[in-house]
mmCIF file of C-alpha atoms in Angstrom:
data_model
loop_
_atom_site.group_PDB
_atom_site.id
_atom_site.type_symbol
_atom_site.label_atom_id
_atom_site.label_comp_id
_atom_site.label_asym_id
_atom_site.label_seq_id
_atom_site.Cartn_x
_atom_site.Cartn_y
_atom_site.Cartn_z
ATOM 1 C CA UNK A 289 -5.458 20.696 20.597
ATOM 2 C CA UNK A 290 -4.480 16.964 21.054
ATOM 3 C CA UNK A 291 -0.666 16.366 21.331
ATOM 4 C CA UNK A 292 0.625 13.937 18.871
ATOM 5 C CA UNK A 293 1.473 10.500 20.504
ATOM 6 C CA UNK A 294 4.186 8.583 18.572
ATOM 7 C CA UNK A 295 4.277 4.842 19.768
ATOM 8 C CA UNK A 296 7.245 2.896 18.336
ATOM 9 C CA UNK A 297 6.441 -0.559 19.504
ATOM 10 C CA UNK A 298 8.787 -3.330 18.415
ATOM 11 C CA UNK A 299 8.980 -6.867 20.034
ATOM 12 C CA UNK A 300 6.077 -6.913 22.478
ATOM 13 C CA UNK A 301 3.559 -9.437 23.742
ATOM 14 C CA UNK A 302 -0.002 -8.403 23.064
ATOM 15 C CA UNK A 303 -3.265 -10.211 22.042
ATOM 16 C CA UNK A 304 -3.053 -11.474 18.427
ATOM 17 C CA UNK A 305 -4.894 -9.607 15.677
ATOM 18 C CA UNK A 306 -8.235 -10.587 14.704
ATOM 19 C CA UNK A 307 -9.192 -10.833 11.161
ATOM 20 C CA UNK A 308 -12.675 -12.538 10.949
ATOM 21 C CA UNK A 309 -14.560 -10.844 7.928
ATOM 22 C CA UNK A 310 -16.745 -13.453 6.371
ATOM 23 C CA UNK A 311 -15.545 -12.846 2.996
ATOM 24 C CA UNK A 312 -14.057 -15.286 0.523
ATOM 25 C CA UNK A 313 -13.659 -15.522 -3.233
ATOM 26 C CA UNK A 314 -17.138 -16.699 -3.837
ATOM 27 C CA UNK A 315 -18.696 -13.633 -2.113
ATOM 28 C CA UNK A 316 -20.983 -11.919 -4.552
ATOM 29 C CA UNK A 317 -19.500 -8.447 -5.639
ATOM 30 C CA UNK A 318 -21.078 -5.745 -7.615
ATOM 31 C CA UNK A 319 -18.087 -6.117 -10.314
ATOM 32 C CA UNK A 320 -18.365 -9.874 -10.376
ATOM 33 C CA UNK A 321 -14.713 -10.038 -9.565
ATOM 34 C CA UNK A 322 -13.628 -8.247 -12.634
ATOM 35 C CA UNK A 323 -11.197 -5.287 -12.446
ATOM 36 C CA UNK A 324 -12.905 -1.781 -12.302
ATOM 37 C CA UNK A 325 -11.268 0.623 -14.580
ATOM 38 C CA UNK A 326 -11.561 3.977 -12.877
ATOM 39 C CA UNK A 327 -12.213 7.061 -15.151
ATOM 40 C CA UNK A 328 -14.361 10.054 -14.709
ATOM 41 C CA UNK A 329 -17.145 10.159 -11.865
ATOM 42 C CA UNK A 330 -18.087 6.887 -10.325
ATOM 43 C CA UNK A 331 -20.874 6.624 -7.888
ATOM 44 C CA UNK A 332 -21.618 3.515 -5.428
ATOM 45 C CA UNK A 333 -24.252 3.132 -3.034
ATOM 46 C CA UNK A 334 -23.427 2.741 0.673
ATOM 47 C CA UNK A 335 -22.073 -0.751 1.435
ATOM 48 C CA UNK A 336 -21.129 -1.693 -2.072
ATOM 49 C CA UNK A 337 -18.708 -4.616 -2.297
ATOM 50 C CA UNK A 338 -16.252 -4.779 -5.113
ATOM 51 C CA UNK A 339 -13.966 -7.762 -5.370
ATOM 52 C CA UNK A 340 -10.684 -8.812 -7.066
ATOM 53 C CA UNK A 341 -9.471 -12.451 -7.394
ATOM 54 C CA UNK A 342 -6.385 -12.313 -9.499
ATOM 55 C CA UNK A 343 -7.904 -13.714 -12.617
ATOM 56 C CA UNK A 344 -8.402 -10.415 -14.577
ATOM 57 C CA UNK A 345 -5.743 -8.087 -15.297
ATOM 58 C CA UNK A 346 -6.356 -4.596 -16.666
ATOM 59 C CA UNK A 347 -3.614 -3.870 -16.507
ATOM 60 C CA UNK A 348 -2.729 -5.420 -13.194
ATOM 61 C CA UNK A 349 -4.816 -7.825 -11.098
ATOM 62 C CA UNK A 350 -6.602 -5.347 -8.962
ATOM 63 C CA UNK A 351 -10.033 -4.591 -7.670
ATOM 64 C CA UNK A 352 -9.855 -0.788 -8.868
ATOM 65 C CA UNK A 353 -7.177 0.219 -11.545
ATOM 66 C CA UNK A 354 -7.010 3.818 -12.297
ATOM 67 C CA UNK A 355 -7.134 4.539 -15.984
ATOM 68 C CA UNK A 356 -3.483 5.608 -17.050
ATOM 69 C CA UNK A 357 -3.318 9.409 -17.542
ATOM 70 C CA UNK A 358 -7.152 9.736 -16.468
ATOM 71 C CA UNK A 359 -8.656 11.755 -13.574
ATOM 72 C CA UNK A 360 -11.166 9.458 -11.695
ATOM 73 C CA UNK A 361 -13.265 10.308 -8.632
ATOM 74 C CA UNK A 362 -15.020 7.479 -6.745
ATOM 75 C CA UNK A 363 -17.973 8.551 -4.698
ATOM 76 C CA UNK A 364 -20.155 6.960 -2.138
ATOM 77 C CA UNK A 365 -22.333 8.564 0.674
ATOM 78 C CA UNK A 366 -21.127 5.940 3.047
ATOM 79 C CA UNK A 367 -18.607 3.169 2.731
ATOM 80 C CA UNK A 368 -17.057 1.226 -0.229
ATOM 81 C CA UNK A 369 -15.739 -2.248 0.489
ATOM 82 C CA UNK A 370 -12.901 -3.562 -1.600
ATOM 83 C CA UNK A 371 -11.994 -7.450 -1.046
ATOM 84 C CA UNK A 372 -9.149 -9.343 -2.560
ATOM 85 C CA UNK A 373 -9.365 -13.155 -2.283
ATOM 86 C CA UNK A 374 -7.299 -15.086 -4.842
ATOM 87 C CA UNK A 375 -9.285 -17.906 -6.537
ATOM 88 C CA UNK A 376 -7.928 -21.227 -5.105
ATOM 89 C CA UNK A 377 -5.333 -23.155 -7.430
ATOM 90 C CA UNK A 378 -4.614 -19.947 -9.184
ATOM 91 C CA UNK A 379 -0.976 -18.673 -9.862
ATOM 92 C CA UNK A 380 -0.406 -14.866 -9.289
ATOM 93 C CA UNK A 381 2.415 -12.728 -8.708
ATOM 94 C CA UNK A 382 1.071 -9.460 -7.101
ATOM 95 C CA UNK A 383 -2.412 -8.598 -6.178
ATOM 96 C CA UNK A 384 -3.904 -5.157 -5.437
ATOM 97 C CA UNK A 385 -6.818 -3.579 -3.839
ATOM 98 C CA UNK A 386 -6.237 -0.275 -5.679
ATOM 99 C CA UNK A 387 -3.641 0.174 -8.382
ATOM 100 C CA UNK A 388 -2.752 3.758 -9.529
ATOM 101 C CA UNK A 389 0.258 3.967 -12.360
ATOM 102 C CA UNK A 390 1.767 6.570 -14.453
ATOM 103 C CA UNK A 391 4.426 6.135 -17.054
ATOM 104 C CA UNK A 392 6.142 7.627 -19.970
ATOM 105 C CA UNK A 393 7.803 5.983 -23.166
ATOM 106 C CA UNK A 394 7.252 5.810 -26.670
ATOM 107 C CA UNK A 395 5.116 8.657 -27.866
ATOM 108 C CA UNK A 396 3.991 9.434 -24.275
ATOM 109 C CA UNK A 397 6.418 12.063 -22.896
ATOM 110 C CA UNK A 398 4.360 12.922 -19.924
ATOM 111 C CA UNK A 399 1.464 11.329 -17.911
ATOM 112 C CA UNK A 400 -0.471 12.229 -14.944
ATOM 113 C CA UNK A 401 -2.924 9.905 -13.423
ATOM 114 C CA UNK A 402 -5.172 11.148 -10.583
ATOM 115 C CA UNK A 403 -7.511 9.090 -8.538
ATOM 116 C CA UNK A 404 -9.751 10.622 -5.674
ATOM 117 C CA UNK A 405 -11.835 8.447 -3.159
ATOM 118 C CA UNK A 406 -14.857 10.617 -1.703
ATOM 119 C CA UNK A 407 -16.022 7.856 0.559
ATOM 120 C CA UNK A 408 -15.043 5.830 3.471
ATOM 121 C CA UNK A 409 -13.005 3.045 2.237
ATOM 122 C CA UNK A 410 -12.370 -0.693 3.374
ATOM 123 C CA UNK A 411 -9.680 -2.729 1.822
ATOM 124 C CA UNK A 412 -9.667 -6.319 2.911
ATOM 125 C CA UNK A 413 -6.942 -8.251 1.284
ATOM 126 C CA UNK A 414 -5.853 -11.850 1.812
ATOM 127 C CA UNK A 415 -3.210 -13.568 -0.049
ATOM 128 C CA UNK A 416 -2.918 -17.260 -0.465
ATOM 129 C CA UNK A 417 -0.312 -18.615 -2.821
ATOM 130 C CA UNK A 418 2.299 -21.411 -2.725
ATOM 131 C CA UNK A 419 5.854 -20.041 -2.088
ATOM 132 C CA UNK A 420 9.068 -21.496 -3.416
ATOM 133 C CA UNK A 421 12.775 -20.638 -2.900
ATOM 134 C CA UNK A 422 12.644 -18.327 -5.996
ATOM 135 C CA UNK A 423 10.025 -16.311 -4.344
ATOM 136 C CA UNK A 424 6.457 -15.606 -5.319
ATOM 137 C CA UNK A 425 5.156 -11.987 -4.534
ATOM 138 C CA UNK A 426 2.190 -11.560 -2.241
ATOM 139 C CA UNK A 427 0.323 -8.215 -2.599
ATOM 140 C CA UNK A 428 -0.569 -4.548 -1.616
ATOM 141 C CA UNK A 429 -3.815 -3.116 -0.652
ATOM 142 C CA UNK A 430 -2.886 0.180 -2.184
ATOM 143 C CA UNK A 431 -0.263 0.487 -4.848
ATOM 144 C CA UNK A 432 0.653 4.055 -6.122
ATOM 145 C CA UNK A 433 3.540 4.136 -8.799
ATOM 146 C CA UNK A 434 5.099 6.458 -11.203
ATOM 147 C CA UNK A 435 7.602 5.341 -13.651
ATOM 148 C CA UNK A 436 9.140 8.003 -16.024
ATOM 149 C CA UNK A 437 11.894 7.230 -18.635
ATOM 150 C CA UNK A 438 15.187 8.538 -19.840
ATOM 151 C CA UNK A 439 14.763 11.856 -21.663
ATOM 152 C CA UNK A 440 11.874 13.152 -19.546
ATOM 153 C CA UNK A 441 12.132 15.996 -17.123
ATOM 154 C CA UNK A 442 12.656 14.510 -13.521
ATOM 155 C CA UNK A 443 9.549 14.835 -11.570
ATOM 156 C CA UNK A 444 7.530 16.262 -14.436
ATOM 157 C CA UNK A 445 7.165 13.241 -16.843
ATOM 158 C CA UNK A 446 5.284 10.716 -14.721
ATOM 159 C CA UNK A 447 3.082 11.908 -11.887
ATOM 160 C CA UNK A 448 0.594 9.580 -9.767
ATOM 161 C CA UNK A 449 -1.785 11.490 -7.496
ATOM 162 C CA UNK A 450 -4.219 9.708 -5.102
ATOM 163 C CA UNK A 451 -6.539 11.539 -2.520
ATOM 164 C CA UNK A 452 -8.520 9.866 0.212
ATOM 165 C CA UNK A 453 -11.143 12.260 1.554
ATOM 166 C CA UNK A 454 -12.607 10.030 4.281
ATOM 167 C CA UNK A 455 -11.544 7.318 6.605
ATOM 168 C CA UNK A 456 -9.443 4.491 5.130
ATOM 169 C CA UNK A 457 -9.384 1.147 6.741
ATOM 170 C CA UNK A 458 -6.814 -1.572 5.495
ATOM 171 C CA UNK A 459 -6.389 -5.157 6.367
ATOM 172 C CA UNK A 460 -3.840 -7.179 4.671
ATOM 173 C CA UNK A 461 -3.274 -10.911 5.512
ATOM 174 C CA UNK A 462 -1.245 -13.784 4.055
ATOM 175 C CA UNK A 463 -2.215 -17.248 4.807
ATOM 176 C CA UNK A 464 -0.029 -19.871 3.224
ATOM 177 C CA UNK A 465 2.346 -22.675 4.485
ATOM 178 C CA UNK A 466 4.559 -22.043 7.342
ATOM 179 C CA UNK A 467 7.496 -24.197 6.136
ATOM 180 C CA UNK A 468 9.629 -24.474 3.239
ATOM 181 C CA UNK A 469 10.054 -21.016 1.960
ATOM 182 C CA UNK A 470 13.356 -19.555 1.002
ATOM 183 C CA UNK A 471 14.684 -16.303 2.290
ATOM 184 C CA UNK A 472 13.728 -13.493 -0.162
ATOM 185 C CA UNK A 473 12.140 -10.009 -0.060
ATOM 186 C CA UNK A 474 8.480 -11.149 -0.996
ATOM 187 C CA UNK A 475 6.216 -9.321 1.101
ATOM 188 C CA UNK A 476 2.520 -8.125 1.724
ATOM 189 C CA UNK A 477 2.120 -4.395 2.080
ATOM 190 C CA UNK A 478 -0.746 -2.219 3.338
ATOM 191 C CA UNK A 479 0.422 0.755 1.204
ATOM 192 C CA UNK A 480 3.094 0.528 -1.455
ATOM 193 C CA UNK A 481 4.398 4.001 -2.958
ATOM 194 C CA UNK A 482 7.102 3.808 -5.504
ATOM 195 C CA UNK A 483 8.640 5.931 -8.095
ATOM 196 C CA UNK A 484 11.347 5.094 -10.847
ATOM 197 C CA UNK A 485 13.523 6.949 -13.226
ATOM 198 C CA UNK A 486 12.212 10.398 -12.322
ATOM 199 C CA UNK A 487 8.564 9.786 -11.656
ATOM 200 C CA UNK A 488 6.989 11.019 -8.394
ATOM 201 C CA UNK A 489 3.883 10.511 -6.442
ATOM 202 C CA UNK A 490 1.497 12.718 -4.359
ATOM 203 C CA UNK A 491 -0.790 10.830 -1.794
ATOM 204 C CA UNK A 492 -2.843 12.496 0.653
ATOM 205 C CA UNK A 493 -5.126 10.887 3.417
ATOM 206 C CA UNK A 494 -7.382 13.481 4.672
ATOM 207 C CA UNK A 495 -8.868 11.637 7.563
ATOM 208 C CA UNK A 496 -8.115 8.572 9.632
ATOM 209 C CA UNK A 497 -5.951 5.871 8.329
ATOM 210 C CA UNK A 498 -6.009 2.595 10.017
ATOM 211 C CA UNK A 499 -3.547 -0.413 8.687
ATOM 212 C CA UNK A 500 -3.554 -3.816 10.245
ATOM 213 C CA UNK A 501 -2.164 -7.070 9.062
ATOM 214 C CA UNK A 502 -0.091 -10.280 9.473
ATOM 215 C CA UNK A 503 1.969 -12.628 7.264
ATOM 216 C CA UNK A 504 1.879 -16.356 8.168
ATOM 217 C CA UNK A 505 4.353 -17.593 5.356
ATOM 218 C CA UNK A 506 7.724 -18.527 6.663
ATOM 219 C CA UNK A 507 10.378 -15.671 6.105
ATOM 220 C CA UNK A 508 8.084 -13.349 4.255
ATOM 221 C CA UNK A 509 7.891 -9.774 5.043
ATOM 222 C CA UNK A 510 4.983 -7.433 5.872
ATOM 223 C CA UNK A 511 5.005 -3.637 5.567
ATOM 224 C CA UNK A 512 2.434 -1.298 6.982
ATOM 225 C CA UNK A 513 3.619 1.627 4.526
ATOM 226 C CA UNK A 514 6.543 0.880 2.042
ATOM 227 C CA UNK A 515 7.650 4.166 0.503
ATOM 228 C CA UNK A 516 10.372 4.315 -1.939
ATOM 229 C CA UNK A 517 11.669 6.992 -4.481
ATOM 230 C CA UNK A 518 14.600 5.903 -6.929
ATOM 231 C CA UNK A 519 16.647 8.409 -9.057
ATOM 232 C CA UNK A 520 16.050 12.162 -9.381
ATOM 233 C CA UNK A 521 12.448 13.215 -9.229
ATOM 234 C CA UNK A 522 12.439 16.948 -9.048
ATOM 235 C CA UNK A 523 10.374 18.308 -6.129
ATOM 236 C CA UNK A 524 10.016 14.787 -5.123
ATOM 237 C CA UNK A 525 7.111 12.600 -3.845
ATOM 238 C CA UNK A 526 4.741 13.463 -0.893
ATOM 239 C CA UNK A 527 2.842 11.212 1.628
ATOM 240 C CA UNK A 528 0.700 13.458 3.833
ATOM 241 C CA UNK A 529 -1.317 12.049 6.816
ATOM 242 C CA UNK A 530 -3.822 14.674 7.732
ATOM 243 C CA UNK A 531 -5.806 12.505 10.373
ATOM 244 C CA UNK A 532 -4.886 9.959 13.023
ATOM 245 C CA UNK A 533 -2.861 7.035 11.711
ATOM 246 C CA UNK A 534 -2.725 3.623 13.300
ATOM 247 C CA UNK A 535 -0.370 0.856 11.972
ATOM 248 C CA UNK A 536 -0.447 -2.532 13.635
ATOM 249 C CA UNK A 537 1.488 -5.400 11.714
ATOM 250 C CA UNK A 538 2.885 -8.739 12.608
ATOM 251 C CA UNK A 539 5.257 -11.253 11.026
ATOM 252 C CA UNK A 540 4.486 -14.665 12.528
ATOM 253 C CA UNK A 541 7.216 -16.773 11.143
ATOM 254 C CA UNK A 542 10.692 -15.219 10.719
ATOM 255 C CA UNK A 543 9.972 -12.452 8.138
ATOM 256 C CA UNK A 544 10.556 -8.709 8.825
ATOM 257 C CA UNK A 545 7.832 -6.432 10.167
ATOM 258 C CA UNK A 546 7.971 -2.937 9.156
ATOM 259 C CA UNK A 547 5.451 -0.235 10.278
ATOM 260 C CA UNK A 548 6.843 2.523 7.934
ATOM 261 C CA UNK A 549 9.900 2.526 5.799
ATOM 262 C CA UNK A 550 10.594 5.524 3.801
ATOM 263 C CA UNK A 551 13.539 5.200 1.404
ATOM 264 C CA UNK A 552 14.959 8.100 -0.785
ATOM 265 C CA UNK A 553 17.123 5.853 -3.085
ATOM 266 C CA UNK A 554 18.411 8.558 -5.226
ATOM 267 C CA UNK A 555 15.229 10.485 -5.146
ATOM 268 C CA UNK A 556 13.423 13.024 -3.097
ATOM 269 C CA UNK A 557 10.654 12.415 -0.880
ATOM 270 C CA UNK A 558 8.455 14.210 2.108
ATOM 271 C CA UNK A 559 6.616 12.277 4.798
ATOM 272 C CA UNK A 560 4.359 14.754 6.704
ATOM 273 C CA UNK A 561 1.622 14.476 9.398
ATOM 274 C CA UNK A 562 -0.929 17.237 10.367
ATOM 275 C CA UNK A 563 -0.260 19.074 13.570
ATOM 276 C CA UNK A 564 -2.283 17.776 16.522
ATOM 277 C CA UNK A 565 -2.911 14.188 14.841
ATOM 278 C CA UNK A 566 -1.701 10.812 16.257
ATOM 279 C CA UNK A 567 0.690 8.583 14.688
ATOM 280 C CA UNK A 568 0.847 5.068 16.415
ATOM 281 C CA UNK A 569 2.832 2.085 15.250
ATOM 282 C CA UNK A 570 2.981 -1.300 16.503
ATOM 283 C CA UNK A 571 5.362 -4.063 14.792
ATOM 284 C CA UNK A 572 5.888 -7.683 16.145
ATOM 285 C CA UNK A 573 8.197 -10.363 14.618
ATOM 286 C CA UNK A 574 8.025 -13.843 16.029
ATOM 287 C CA UNK A 575 10.796 -16.302 15.355
ATOM 288 C CA UNK A 576 13.779 -16.037 13.044
ATOM 289 C CA UNK A 577 15.876 -12.895 13.140
ATOM 290 C CA UNK A 578 13.659 -10.843 15.740
ATOM 291 C CA UNK A 579 13.591 -8.028 13.197
ATOM 292 C CA UNK A 580 10.917 -5.489 13.723
ATOM 293 C CA UNK A 581 11.201 -1.682 13.087
ATOM 294 C CA UNK A 582 8.303 0.741 13.566
ATOM 295 C CA UNK A 583 9.551 3.863 11.690
ATOM 296 C CA UNK A 584 12.668 4.120 9.538
ATOM 297 C CA UNK A 585 13.953 6.826 7.170
ATOM 298 C CA UNK A 586 16.680 5.928 4.962
ATOM 299 C CA UNK A 587 18.454 8.182 2.207
ATOM 300 C CA UNK A 588 21.256 7.077 0.081
ATOM 301 C CA UNK A 589 22.884 7.495 -3.260
ATOM 302 C CA UNK A 590 21.450 5.352 -6.247
ATOM 303 C CA UNK A 591 21.874 5.488 -9.994
ATOM 304 C CA UNK A 592 23.768 8.670 -9.894
ATOM 305 C CA UNK A 593 21.013 10.423 -7.664
ATOM 306 C CA UNK A 594 21.445 11.473 -4.145
ATOM 307 C CA UNK A 595 18.451 10.798 -1.880
ATOM 308 C CA UNK A 596 16.862 13.235 0.532
ATOM 309 C CA UNK A 597 14.081 13.224 2.953
ATOM 310 C CA UNK A 598 11.926 15.891 4.388
ATOM 311 C CA UNK A 599 10.234 14.340 7.453
ATOM 312 C CA UNK A 600 7.757 16.755 9.241
ATOM 313 C CA UNK A 601 6.021 14.851 12.287
ATOM 314 C CA UNK A 602 4.362 17.644 14.262
#
């Protein structure tokens, strides 16, 4: 069995990442650039292209949005391609490739949303929006969120599950201006996992995961994986990487570059890899504070909850 190799690469000089794809916001897509609401079993031919340009929100501007409280399985015999290209001149906050969200409130006291990809998946996201000192957000290729409310059992109220049964390839790029932006936490993210007020997420990548990206806007950040749980959430969230994982991200003009940041901010979370697989991380930051981190675990008290980690890298 192969030995796991963990490469934590900080400020190093290597060849620039290449992002030529041939996609733009006018590329023909099967969904005609409208949000696909995923529910039930959905079948796509090998090589299908689905697109999102930020002009339709259901409930968020994404290519695929899991139906809240539903169970969806997306199937293809080969590869499904998701592209995100904002329409020129539009104003947007976040853009997503895949958006899966569970929440409670009102008459909804519990909700579980489950989304499974039984296909190879490529997510190619490029954000392009004028920044300002107040800060406009950029985007996340995969966003998995669970938001419970007061009065629900922590970890049982809102649960979001995402399973990826084949290889996943993510490319995230920001191309905007390189001057004039204020310092704020706006970022582009490969994978965003977050829970609030007692929600929790369960995300499993069963095969290879490859995340690459760069951010070209001054002082904006890039994350390969951003994983955060706020407030008590029962048994906690899970991120399980069962195949080889490669993360390669660059901040080109002063923003921070994070390979993986895992924050238990009052909640509980697990970060696990399968025995015998490789985890390789490269982060590069150019200009500004020279701030690049490959892998960071951070647990702290927040909202009367005490954060805790279970990191199992074997």
